[in-house]
């Protein structure tokens, strides 16, 4: 694997619901930022002794393994398409010689010296630190049902299906971007689904995995792949398999392409006939700041994390597995005036360009820090990477945004969600991310309903040290459905809309699909950017 930065998975709810931080934020962020952007420096930890080597002309020399060892490191992974390698510095040993070579291997050395030696190797363009992907602590209100609106098991009677969409107003986010029609109950009788439900389109979800047994996921799931390498970043909370043991990935996947019809679950995605490609790039990690010495307790409050290298490798694997759409609820705010920031931008541009050249529409969340990203010194990655469709978060007009404590849902304008990053430099569109008030289990709500993970089959909540235990839906145990808010909802909803357009126009390039979505998006006075409108996009040509 190879990696370039640190990502923060934010599942944060403050104790004060009147605060703009009183929110469950499902999104991934790199905090490589400057004091003038956030008010304080937040530099994320590097992976000790791991580096990203980017080669000129995307060409890794045949003898890169030998030259890397001469520089005092070991080549871990080669990505020949990108010309990027992940390497790790050697432990302290006496100098040795390469087999069949007179060249000395370097002994263990300082970080700066290792980077200098690696940069000096033939055809190396630049070297970056790999970084640890960490997760912010999830803080819940005491009234968990009021915060999460958890439904365990079927929502109505045994044998029911699609009821959150068809029998409650909680399918609002899917409908708001164009997930309706074909006489499906719960939304307008006619709309984009009259034309297509996304059949034949492959959506890659790069996240914490998906629950492959979930009835909203299983009918559409065609690929289970994990980039997790626990030799690089071990976790006692997750077994590294493609199965979602955090919840975030199942939630996002269900919004993009939750299945429809008898024998499925209780939600419907925007493109309910599309194919899902599960590419796991995050795993549940223990929360060592919990104050408990118990691994089980630390894992219970833990969050999804990993290495950014897994995300970049995941994009490459999505290309190899013929994805049409890639949904990324991930982000990296970088300072382009630094060498690492500029290198991150170049590396992301390289991989997203590859995806676009393969005809893949890459959709990425704008981020949940509430930042104005107009300053050209900074970039949000991959949202501002080459050829990527960036998505900001909008709200529910049936439950106007109101962060005051105890507020009830009342109609109002669609607005920019208060946590959403924004700025003209993003060249973004909007899709629902939700906001306060949160509403009830089956009532009008500002939050976004989606599927969640029930962990591995026939297990109870706990570290996967044996076959009887696994984790599932965040801190909620094995829970199949959850309400939440964040730009991590916006990206997969937009990805579902892009899938509908790709299904209707399979010969269109990624750039044509993105430009059509821009040209047909619906403006709103309270939104700084227009909102995706799949119906208008499908009828534009």
Short mmCIF file of C-alpha atoms in Angstrom, two decimals:
data_model
loop_
_atom_site.label_atom_id
_atom_site.label_comp_id
_atom_site.label_asym_id
_atom_site.label_seq_id
_atom_site.Cartn_x
_atom_site.Cartn_y
_atom_site.Cartn_z
CA UNK A 1 0.00 0.00 0.00
CA UNK A 2 1.03 3.62 -0.40
CA UNK A 3 -0.26 6.68 1.44
CA UNK A 4 -0.14 10.45 1.47
CA UNK A 5 -2.10 11.95 4.32
CA UNK A 6 -4.19 11.77 7.43
CA UNK A 7 -7.96 11.58 7.43
CA UNK A 8 -10.29 12.29 10.30
CA UNK A 9 -13.62 10.53 10.51
CA UNK A 10 -15.92 12.88 12.38
CA UNK A 11 -18.89 11.47 14.28
CA UNK A 12 -19.32 14.41 16.60
CA UNK A 13 -22.34 15.58 18.57
CA UNK A 14 -21.73 18.28 21.14
CA UNK A 15 -23.54 18.36 24.45
CA UNK A 16 -25.06 21.71 23.49
CA UNK A 17 -27.56 21.33 20.64
CA UNK A 18 -27.64 25.11 20.19
CA UNK A 19 -23.99 25.06 19.15
CA UNK A 20 -23.01 24.74 15.48
CA UNK A 21 -20.96 21.75 16.60
CA UNK A 22 -24.07 19.98 17.90
CA UNK A 23 -24.09 17.50 15.07
CA UNK A 24 -23.32 14.01 14.00
CA UNK A 25 -20.77 14.55 11.27
CA UNK A 26 -20.20 11.53 9.08
CA UNK A 27 -17.23 12.59 6.99
CA UNK A 28 -13.51 12.13 6.59
CA UNK A 29 -11.11 15.04 6.82
CA UNK A 30 -7.41 15.66 6.63
CA UNK A 31 -6.42 18.47 9.00
CA UNK A 32 -3.14 19.53 7.40
CA UNK A 33 -4.09 23.17 7.80
CA UNK A 34 -2.69 26.48 8.91
CA UNK A 35 -3.62 28.67 11.92
CA UNK A 36 -5.17 31.27 9.62
CA UNK A 37 -7.68 28.68 8.39
CA UNK A 38 -8.72 26.94 11.60
CA UNK A 39 -7.35 29.23 14.30
CA UNK A 40 -4.82 26.62 15.35
CA UNK A 41 -2.41 24.25 13.71
CA UNK A 42 -3.77 20.71 13.46
CA UNK A 43 -1.06 18.53 12.01
CA UNK A 44 -2.01 14.90 11.81
CA UNK A 45 0.41 12.17 12.89
CA UNK A 46 2.59 10.49 10.35
CA UNK A 47 2.98 6.75 10.06
CA UNK A 48 6.42 6.19 11.59
CA UNK A 49 9.04 5.21 9.05
CA UNK A 50 6.64 5.06 6.08
CA UNK A 51 6.97 7.14 2.92
CA UNK A 52 5.35 7.69 -0.45
CA UNK A 53 7.74 7.77 -3.37
CA UNK A 54 6.41 9.34 -6.57
CA UNK A 55 8.43 8.58 -9.70
CA UNK A 56 8.84 10.74 -12.79
CA UNK A 57 6.81 9.86 -15.87
CA UNK A 58 4.86 7.32 -13.79
CA UNK A 59 7.70 4.87 -14.23
CA UNK A 60 9.05 2.83 -11.33
CA UNK A 61 12.53 1.56 -12.25
CA UNK A 62 12.93 -2.19 -12.48
CA UNK A 63 15.63 -2.06 -9.80
CA UNK A 64 13.60 0.15 -7.43
CA UNK A 65 13.70 -2.52 -4.71
CA UNK A 66 17.51 -2.48 -4.67
CA UNK A 67 17.85 1.30 -4.86
CA UNK A 68 15.25 1.72 -2.11
CA UNK A 69 17.21 -0.59 0.17
CA UNK A 70 20.41 1.30 -0.62
CA UNK A 71 18.54 4.39 0.62
CA UNK A 72 17.81 2.60 3.89
CA UNK A 73 14.24 1.53 3.22
CA UNK A 74 12.15 -1.39 1.97
CA UNK A 75 9.69 -1.19 -0.92
CA UNK A 76 6.28 -2.38 0.30
CA UNK A 77 4.03 -1.85 -2.70
CA UNK A 78 4.39 -0.80 -6.34
CA UNK A 79 1.58 0.90 -8.23
CA UNK A 80 2.79 0.67 -11.79
CA UNK A 81 -0.10 2.65 -13.28
CA UNK A 82 0.54 5.67 -11.07
CA UNK A 83 4.28 5.28 -10.71
CA UNK A 84 3.96 5.47 -6.93
CA UNK A 85 5.53 3.20 -4.34
CA UNK A 86 5.07 2.82 -0.61
CA UNK A 87 8.27 2.24 1.31
CA UNK A 88 9.30 1.73 4.91
CA UNK A 89 12.64 2.57 6.50
CA UNK A 90 14.77 -0.33 7.66
CA UNK A 91 15.29 -1.04 11.35
CA UNK A 92 18.64 -0.37 12.96
CA UNK A 93 21.03 -3.03 11.66
CA UNK A 94 24.58 -3.25 10.50
CA UNK A 95 25.10 -2.34 6.84
CA UNK A 96 24.60 -5.30 4.53
CA UNK A 97 25.08 -5.87 0.85
CA UNK A 98 22.47 -6.51 -1.80
CA UNK A 99 22.48 -10.02 -3.18
CA UNK A 100 24.59 -10.16 -6.35
CA UNK A 101 25.55 -6.52 -5.79
CA UNK A 102 28.51 -4.64 -4.38
CA UNK A 103 26.27 -1.79 -3.17
CA UNK A 104 26.01 -1.24 0.57
CA UNK A 105 22.56 -1.03 2.16
CA UNK A 106 22.23 1.96 4.47
CA UNK A 107 21.74 1.38 8.20
CA UNK A 108 18.85 2.87 10.13
CA UNK A 109 18.85 6.67 9.96
CA UNK A 110 16.85 9.79 10.73
CA UNK A 111 13.58 10.62 9.03
CA UNK A 112 15.10 13.55 7.19
CA UNK A 113 18.04 11.48 6.04
CA UNK A 114 15.78 8.68 4.78
CA UNK A 115 13.72 11.17 2.80
CA UNK A 116 16.87 12.77 1.39
CA UNK A 117 18.27 9.40 0.34
CA UNK A 118 14.99 8.30 -1.22
CA UNK A 119 14.66 11.58 -3.13
CA UNK A 120 18.17 11.07 -4.52
CA UNK A 121 17.31 7.69 -6.04
CA UNK A 122 16.99 7.39 -9.83
CA UNK A 123 13.81 8.81 -11.41
CA UNK A 124 12.27 9.90 -8.07
CA UNK A 125 10.15 13.04 -8.45
CA UNK A 126 9.33 13.61 -4.77
CA UNK A 127 8.86 11.82 -1.46
CA UNK A 128 6.04 12.37 1.07
CA UNK A 129 5.29 11.06 4.52
CA UNK A 130 2.58 8.46 4.85
CA UNK A 131 0.16 9.46 7.60
CA UNK A 132 -2.11 7.78 10.09
CA UNK A 133 -5.82 7.93 9.44
CA UNK A 134 -7.45 8.75 12.76
CA UNK A 135 -11.00 9.28 13.97
CA UNK A 136 -12.49 11.95 16.20
CA UNK A 137 -14.31 10.74 19.30
CA UNK A 138 -18.08 10.28 18.97
CA UNK A 139 -19.93 12.16 21.70
CA UNK A 140 -23.61 11.31 22.05
CA UNK A 141 -26.45 13.05 23.79
CA UNK A 142 -27.87 11.02 26.67
CA UNK A 143 -31.13 10.51 24.81
CA UNK A 144 -29.71 8.23 22.12
CA UNK A 145 -33.05 7.50 20.38
CA UNK A 146 -33.70 11.23 20.06
CA UNK A 147 -30.28 11.70 18.52
CA UNK A 148 -29.99 8.68 16.28
CA UNK A 149 -33.60 7.56 15.83
CA UNK A 150 -32.50 3.94 15.80
CA UNK A 151 -34.87 1.29 14.49
CA UNK A 152 -33.78 -2.25 15.31
CA UNK A 153 -35.30 -4.88 13.04
CA UNK A 154 -38.27 -4.33 10.76
CA UNK A 155 -39.99 -0.97 10.98
CA UNK A 156 -43.51 -2.30 10.47
CA UNK A 157 -44.57 -5.91 10.03
CA UNK A 158 -42.50 -8.98 9.12
CA UNK A 159 -42.13 -9.14 5.36
CA UNK A 160 -42.29 -5.35 4.94
CA UNK A 161 -39.85 -3.57 2.66
CA UNK A 162 -38.95 -0.01 1.62
CA UNK A 163 -41.11 1.42 4.40
CA UNK A 164 -38.84 4.33 5.34
CA UNK A 165 -39.35 5.53 1.76
CA UNK A 166 -42.88 4.40 0.98
CA UNK A 167 -44.62 4.79 4.35
CA UNK A 168 -42.79 7.71 5.99
CA UNK A 169 -41.31 11.08 4.95
CA UNK A 170 -37.78 9.84 5.65
CA UNK A 171 -36.94 9.21 2.01
CA UNK A 172 -36.74 12.97 1.52
CA UNK A 173 -33.01 13.13 0.79
CA UNK A 174 -33.18 10.50 -1.95
CA UNK A 175 -36.20 12.20 -3.51
CA UNK A 176 -34.63 15.66 -3.32
CA UNK A 177 -31.94 14.77 -5.88
CA UNK A 178 -34.31 12.80 -8.14
CA UNK A 179 -34.81 9.36 -6.63
CA UNK A 180 -38.49 8.89 -7.45
CA UNK A 181 -40.95 7.88 -10.16
CA UNK A 182 -42.00 4.64 -11.86
CA UNK A 183 -45.09 4.65 -9.60
CA UNK A 184 -43.04 3.80 -6.50
CA UNK A 185 -45.10 4.81 -3.46
CA UNK A 186 -43.81 7.52 -1.15
CA UNK A 187 -42.64 9.97 -3.82
CA UNK A 188 -43.99 11.53 -7.01
CA UNK A 189 -45.43 8.85 -9.27
CA UNK A 190 -43.38 9.97 -12.26
CA UNK A 191 -39.80 11.12 -12.50
CA UNK A 192 -36.27 9.87 -13.23
CA UNK A 193 -37.10 6.28 -12.33
CA UNK A 194 -39.51 6.22 -15.28
CA UNK A 195 -36.39 6.38 -17.45
CA UNK A 196 -33.89 4.38 -15.43
CA UNK A 197 -33.10 3.11 -11.95
CA UNK A 198 -29.42 2.81 -12.72
CA UNK A 199 -29.29 -0.77 -13.97
CA UNK A 200 -25.93 -1.69 -15.46
CA UNK A 201 -24.02 1.11 -13.69
CA UNK A 202 -21.31 0.18 -11.18
CA UNK A 203 -20.89 2.46 -8.13
CA UNK A 204 -17.71 1.99 -6.08
CA UNK A 205 -18.10 2.88 -2.40
CA UNK A 206 -14.72 3.60 -0.81
CA UNK A 207 -15.42 3.59 2.90
CA UNK A 208 -15.43 1.35 5.99
CA UNK A 209 -16.83 -1.57 4.00
CA UNK A 210 -20.49 -2.50 3.71
CA UNK A 211 -22.67 -5.00 5.49
CA UNK A 212 -22.80 -7.58 2.72
CA UNK A 213 -25.75 -9.34 4.38
CA UNK A 214 -27.92 -6.23 4.79
CA UNK A 215 -31.13 -6.61 2.74
CA UNK A 216 -30.72 -3.11 1.32
CA UNK A 217 -27.15 -3.86 0.18
CA UNK A 218 -26.92 -7.57 -0.68
CA UNK A 219 -29.15 -7.57 -3.81
CA UNK A 220 -26.92 -5.01 -5.54
CA UNK A 221 -23.51 -6.04 -4.23
CA UNK A 222 -21.08 -7.40 -6.86
CA UNK A 223 -17.63 -6.86 -5.31
CA UNK A 224 -16.21 -7.21 -1.80
CA UNK A 225 -12.64 -5.99 -1.60
CA UNK A 226 -10.53 -4.77 1.31
CA UNK A 227 -7.41 -2.63 1.09
CA UNK A 228 -6.81 -3.07 4.83
CA UNK A 229 -3.40 -4.46 5.72
CA UNK A 230 -3.25 -5.01 9.44
CA UNK A 231 0.46 -5.70 9.22
CA UNK A 232 0.76 -1.98 8.47
CA UNK A 233 -1.93 -0.71 10.83
CA UNK A 234 -3.34 -3.42 13.13
CA UNK A 235 -6.65 -3.10 14.97
CA UNK A 236 -8.20 -5.28 17.69
CA UNK A 237 -11.63 -3.85 16.75
CA UNK A 238 -11.88 -4.98 13.13
CA UNK A 239 -10.74 -8.09 11.32
CA UNK A 240 -9.86 -6.19 8.13
CA UNK A 241 -12.29 -8.15 5.96
CA UNK A 242 -14.63 -6.29 3.56
CA UNK A 243 -17.49 -6.56 6.08
CA UNK A 244 -18.38 -3.18 7.60
CA UNK A 245 -17.60 -3.17 11.32
CA UNK A 246 -18.10 0.58 11.76
CA UNK A 247 -21.36 1.52 10.00
CA UNK A 248 -20.32 4.50 7.90
CA UNK A 249 -19.83 2.61 4.64
CA UNK A 250 -23.16 0.79 4.82
CA UNK A 251 -24.92 4.11 5.44
CA UNK A 252 -23.35 5.81 2.42
CA UNK A 253 -23.84 2.79 0.14
CA UNK A 254 -27.55 2.61 0.95
CA UNK A 255 -28.05 6.26 -0.01
CA UNK A 256 -26.43 5.73 -3.40
CA UNK A 257 -27.95 2.38 -4.34
CA UNK A 258 -30.08 0.82 -1.61
CA UNK A 259 -32.16 -1.92 -3.24
CA UNK A 260 -35.89 -1.66 -3.97
CA UNK A 261 -38.74 -4.15 -3.87
CA UNK A 262 -39.85 -7.34 -2.12
CA UNK A 263 -37.16 -9.15 -0.19
CA UNK A 264 -35.11 -5.99 0.37
CA UNK A 265 -34.78 -3.74 3.40
CA UNK A 266 -36.52 -0.59 4.54
CA UNK A 267 -34.71 2.16 2.58
CA UNK A 268 -34.26 2.90 -1.12
CA UNK A 269 -31.23 4.58 -2.73
CA UNK A 270 -31.16 7.07 -5.56
CA UNK A 271 -30.10 4.40 -8.08
CA UNK A 272 -31.76 1.29 -6.63
CA UNK A 273 -30.90 -0.97 -9.57
CA UNK A 274 -27.23 0.02 -9.78
CA UNK A 275 -24.43 -2.37 -8.84
CA UNK A 276 -22.37 -1.73 -5.70
CA UNK A 277 -18.62 -2.29 -5.52
CA UNK A 278 -17.49 -2.44 -1.91
CA UNK A 279 -13.87 -1.33 -1.55
CA UNK A 280 -13.00 -1.13 2.13
CA UNK A 281 -10.39 1.52 2.93
CA UNK A 282 -11.11 2.17 6.64
CA UNK A 283 -11.38 -0.03 9.71
CA UNK A 284 -12.66 0.48 13.25
CA UNK A 285 -9.81 1.49 15.56
CA UNK A 286 -9.80 1.65 19.39
CA UNK A 287 -10.40 4.96 21.12
CA UNK A 288 -7.35 5.11 23.39
CA UNK A 289 -8.53 8.44 24.84
CA UNK A 290 -11.67 6.86 26.31
CA UNK A 291 -10.15 6.56 29.78
CA UNK A 292 -10.76 2.82 29.88
CA UNK A 293 -8.01 0.21 29.89
CA UNK A 294 -10.44 -2.31 28.40
CA UNK A 295 -9.88 -3.04 24.72
CA UNK A 296 -13.58 -3.86 24.41
CA UNK A 297 -14.54 -0.43 25.78
CA UNK A 298 -12.00 1.33 23.59
CA UNK A 299 -13.32 -0.46 20.53
CA UNK A 300 -16.95 0.27 21.40
CA UNK A 301 -16.22 4.00 21.37
CA UNK A 302 -13.74 3.69 18.51
CA UNK A 303 -14.09 5.13 15.05
CA UNK A 304 -13.17 4.18 11.50
CA UNK A 305 -9.61 4.94 10.50
CA UNK A 306 -6.75 3.60 8.46
CA UNK A 307 -4.19 4.87 5.98
CA UNK A 308 -4.78 7.26 3.15
CA UNK A 309 -2.73 4.90 1.03
CA UNK A 310 -5.63 2.48 1.21
CA UNK A 311 -7.95 5.14 -0.25
CA UNK A 312 -5.66 5.86 -3.17
CA UNK A 313 -5.21 2.15 -3.82
CA UNK A 314 -8.98 1.80 -3.59
CA UNK A 315 -9.46 4.29 -6.41
CA UNK A 316 -7.05 2.30 -8.55
CA UNK A 317 -8.92 -0.93 -7.76
CA UNK A 318 -12.21 0.77 -8.66
CA UNK A 319 -10.71 1.55 -12.07
CA UNK A 320 -9.52 -2.04 -12.46
CA UNK A 321 -12.98 -3.34 -11.55
CA UNK A 322 -14.71 -1.18 -14.19
CA UNK A 323 -16.51 1.22 -11.87
CA UNK A 324 -18.64 3.88 -13.55
CA UNK A 325 -18.98 6.07 -10.45
CA UNK A 326 -16.75 6.44 -7.38
CA UNK A 327 -18.28 7.85 -4.20
CA UNK A 328 -15.80 9.34 -1.72
CA UNK A 329 -17.01 10.74 1.59
CA UNK A 330 -13.42 11.72 2.27
CA UNK A 331 -11.52 14.98 2.28
CA UNK A 332 -8.14 16.56 2.80
CA UNK A 333 -7.67 20.26 3.48
CA UNK A 334 -4.08 21.01 2.48
CA UNK A 335 -1.84 24.06 2.37
CA UNK A 336 -0.58 24.27 -1.19
CA UNK A 337 2.36 26.47 -0.18
CA UNK A 338 3.97 23.53 1.62
CA UNK A 339 5.83 20.73 -0.10
CA UNK A 340 3.61 18.07 1.43
CA UNK A 341 0.43 19.96 0.50
CA UNK A 342 1.50 20.48 -3.09
CA UNK A 343 2.59 16.84 -3.28
CA UNK A 344 -0.75 15.66 -1.99
CA UNK A 345 -2.56 17.76 -4.59
CA UNK A 346 -0.37 16.38 -7.38
CA UNK A 347 -0.86 12.79 -6.22
CA UNK A 348 -4.64 13.15 -5.97
CA UNK A 349 -4.77 14.84 -9.37
CA UNK A 350 -2.87 11.91 -10.82
CA UNK A 351 -5.24 9.26 -9.50
CA UNK A 352 -8.47 11.19 -10.20
CA UNK A 353 -7.26 11.98 -13.71
CA UNK A 354 -6.73 8.26 -14.21
CA UNK A 355 -10.31 7.63 -13.12
CA UNK A 356 -11.71 10.33 -15.43
CA UNK A 357 -9.70 8.98 -18.35
CA UNK A 358 -11.30 5.59 -17.66
CA UNK A 359 -14.73 7.22 -17.94
CA UNK A 360 -15.42 7.20 -14.19
CA UNK A 361 -17.35 10.01 -12.51
CA UNK A 362 -15.61 10.72 -9.20
CA UNK A 363 -17.85 12.35 -6.57
CA UNK A 364 -16.41 13.71 -3.31
CA UNK A 365 -17.80 15.40 -0.22
CA UNK A 366 -16.86 19.05 0.29
CA UNK A 367 -16.24 18.56 4.02
CA UNK A 368 -17.87 19.34 7.33
CA UNK A 369 -15.69 22.05 8.89
CA UNK A 370 -17.97 24.92 7.85
CA UNK A 371 -15.04 26.55 6.02
CA UNK A 372 -15.05 29.07 3.22
CA UNK A 373 -12.43 27.58 0.92
CA UNK A 374 -12.13 30.65 -1.32
CA UNK A 375 -8.50 31.22 -0.27
CA UNK A 376 -6.43 29.77 -3.15
CA UNK A 377 -3.70 28.82 -0.71
CA UNK A 378 -5.81 25.89 0.45
CA UNK A 379 -7.44 22.98 -1.34
CA UNK A 380 -9.94 20.36 -0.21
CA UNK A 381 -8.91 16.98 -1.58
CA UNK A 382 -10.20 14.99 -3.37
CA UNK A 383 -13.10 17.45 -3.81
CA UNK A 384 -10.82 19.93 -5.60
CA UNK A 385 -8.79 17.31 -7.41
CA UNK A 386 -8.78 17.23 -11.19
CA UNK A 387 -12.08 16.12 -12.74
CA UNK A 388 -13.88 15.54 -9.42
CA UNK A 389 -17.49 16.59 -8.74
CA UNK A 390 -17.49 18.29 -5.32
CA UNK A 391 -20.69 18.21 -3.27
CA UNK A 392 -21.81 20.58 -0.51
CA UNK A 393 -24.62 19.72 1.93
CA UNK A 394 -28.16 21.06 1.67
CA UNK A 395 -31.16 20.78 4.00
CA UNK A 396 -34.74 19.48 3.99
CA UNK A 397 -37.33 22.12 3.01
CA UNK A 398 -39.94 20.20 5.02
CA UNK A 399 -37.79 20.67 8.13
CA UNK A 400 -36.00 23.99 7.81
CA UNK A 401 -32.58 24.25 9.40
CA UNK A 402 -32.81 25.28 13.06
CA UNK A 403 -30.04 24.43 15.54
CA UNK A 404 -31.88 25.82 18.58
CA UNK A 405 -32.44 23.36 21.41
CA UNK A 406 -35.84 21.66 21.23
CA UNK A 407 -36.71 23.07 17.81
CA UNK A 408 -39.44 21.31 15.86
CA UNK A 409 -39.63 20.74 12.14
CA UNK A 410 -41.35 23.50 10.17
CA UNK A 411 -41.23 24.12 6.42
CA UNK A 412 -38.67 26.55 5.06
CA UNK A 413 -36.16 27.16 2.28
CA UNK A 414 -33.48 24.72 1.25
CA UNK A 415 -30.26 26.08 2.74
CA UNK A 416 -26.58 25.32 3.00
CA UNK A 417 -26.10 23.04 6.00
CA UNK A 418 -24.24 25.02 8.67
CA UNK A 419 -21.37 22.52 8.87
CA UNK A 420 -20.73 22.28 5.13
CA UNK A 421 -17.54 23.58 3.58
CA UNK A 422 -18.18 25.94 0.69
CA UNK A 423 -16.48 28.42 -1.61
CA UNK A 424 -16.35 29.27 -5.30
CA UNK A 425 -13.05 27.43 -5.74
CA UNK A 426 -14.82 24.13 -5.06
CA UNK A 427 -16.98 24.53 -8.19
CA UNK A 428 -19.43 22.39 -6.27
CA UNK A 429 -23.05 21.36 -6.50
CA UNK A 430 -25.31 20.63 -3.51
CA UNK A 431 -27.09 17.48 -2.37
CA UNK A 432 -28.84 16.72 0.92
CA UNK A 433 -26.67 16.32 3.99
CA UNK A 434 -29.35 17.24 6.50
CA UNK A 435 -29.40 19.43 9.58
CA UNK A 436 -31.26 20.03 12.83
CA UNK A 437 -34.04 19.41 13.91
CA UNK A 438 -33.63 15.65 13.82
CA UNK A 439 -37.27 14.55 13.93
CA UNK A 440 -38.62 11.17 15.04
CA UNK A 441 -38.26 7.61 13.85
CA UNK A 442 -40.92 7.78 11.16
CA UNK A 443 -41.68 11.51 11.17
CA UNK A 444 -40.50 14.47 9.14
CA UNK A 445 -36.83 14.98 9.97
CA UNK A 446 -33.93 17.19 9.03
CA UNK A 447 -31.64 14.17 9.26
CA UNK A 448 -30.88 11.56 6.64
CA UNK A 449 -32.07 7.99 7.10
CA UNK A 450 -29.91 5.16 5.84
CA UNK A 451 -28.90 1.58 6.45
CA UNK A 452 -26.26 0.66 9.01
CA UNK A 453 -24.17 -2.40 9.75
CA UNK A 454 -25.21 -5.33 11.91
CA UNK A 455 -21.65 -6.57 12.04
CA UNK A 456 -20.71 -10.10 11.07
CA UNK A 457 -23.52 -12.70 11.02
CA UNK A 458 -24.31 -14.65 14.19
CA UNK A 459 -22.17 -12.42 16.39
CA UNK A 460 -22.73 -10.09 19.30
CA UNK A 461 -21.04 -6.76 19.87
CA UNK A 462 -17.40 -7.03 20.88
CA UNK A 463 -13.84 -7.28 19.58
CA UNK A 464 -13.51 -9.88 16.80
CA UNK A 465 -11.03 -11.98 18.76
CA UNK A 466 -13.28 -14.99 18.20
CA UNK A 467 -16.05 -16.00 15.81
CA UNK A 468 -18.79 -14.91 18.23
CA UNK A 469 -18.05 -11.19 18.27
CA UNK A 470 -17.86 -8.22 15.91
CA UNK A 471 -18.79 -4.56 15.91
CA UNK A 472 -21.48 -3.03 13.74
CA UNK A 473 -23.17 0.38 13.72
CA UNK A 474 -20.90 2.95 15.39
CA UNK A 475 -21.52 2.87 19.17
CA UNK A 476 -25.02 1.44 18.71
CA UNK A 477 -24.32 -2.27 18.46
CA UNK A 478 -25.72 -4.39 15.66
CA UNK A 479 -28.22 -1.86 14.36
CA UNK A 480 -29.53 -1.97 10.79
CA UNK A 481 -30.78 1.63 10.39
CA UNK A 482 -29.68 5.07 11.56
CA UNK A 483 -30.32 8.78 11.02
CA UNK A 484 -27.35 11.10 10.66
CA UNK A 485 -26.21 14.33 9.00
CA UNK A 486 -23.11 15.38 7.08
CA UNK A 487 -21.60 15.79 3.65
CA UNK A 488 -20.93 12.06 3.76
CA UNK A 489 -24.61 11.75 2.82
CA UNK A 490 -24.34 14.38 0.09
CA UNK A 491 -21.63 12.59 -1.88
CA UNK A 492 -23.37 9.18 -2.29
CA UNK A 493 -26.71 10.85 -3.05
CA UNK A 494 -24.99 12.77 -5.84
CA UNK A 495 -23.23 9.59 -6.95
CA UNK A 496 -26.63 7.93 -7.27
CA UNK A 497 -27.87 10.80 -9.44
CA UNK A 498 -24.76 10.51 -11.63
CA UNK A 499 -25.46 6.78 -11.95
CA UNK A 500 -28.96 7.49 -13.30
CA UNK A 501 -27.48 9.81 -15.92
CA UNK A 502 -24.77 7.31 -16.87
CA UNK A 503 -27.39 4.55 -17.24
CA UNK A 504 -29.41 6.74 -19.60
CA UNK A 505 -26.32 7.81 -21.57
CA UNK A 506 -23.72 5.04 -21.34
CA UNK A 507 -21.63 6.60 -24.12
CA UNK A 508 -21.13 9.92 -22.32
CA UNK A 509 -17.76 10.81 -20.88
CA UNK A 510 -17.31 11.56 -17.20
CA UNK A 511 -16.81 15.24 -18.07
CA UNK A 512 -20.09 15.34 -20.02
CA UNK A 513 -22.03 13.83 -17.13
CA UNK A 514 -20.54 16.32 -14.67
CA UNK A 515 -21.14 19.30 -16.97
CA UNK A 516 -24.75 18.20 -17.52
CA UNK A 517 -25.35 17.91 -13.79
CA UNK A 518 -23.97 21.44 -13.40
CA UNK A 519 -26.03 22.86 -16.26
CA UNK A 520 -29.31 21.39 -14.97
CA UNK A 521 -28.90 21.87 -11.21
CA UNK A 522 -31.59 23.89 -9.42
CA UNK A 523 -30.63 27.20 -7.78
CA UNK A 524 -32.06 28.28 -4.44
CA UNK A 525 -31.76 31.71 -2.79
CA UNK A 526 -30.39 30.19 0.42
CA UNK A 527 -27.87 27.93 -1.31
CA UNK A 528 -24.54 29.30 -2.59
CA UNK A 529 -24.49 26.61 -5.28
CA UNK A 530 -27.37 24.92 -7.15
CA UNK A 531 -28.67 21.52 -6.07
CA UNK A 532 -28.43 18.39 -8.21
CA UNK A 533 -31.62 17.66 -10.13
CA UNK A 534 -31.56 14.26 -11.82
CA UNK A 535 -34.94 14.82 -13.47
CA UNK A 536 -33.75 17.98 -15.21
CA UNK A 537 -30.48 16.30 -16.20
CA UNK A 538 -32.27 13.33 -17.77
CA UNK A 539 -34.61 15.52 -19.80
CA UNK A 540 -31.93 17.98 -20.95
CA UNK A 541 -30.81 15.89 -23.94
#
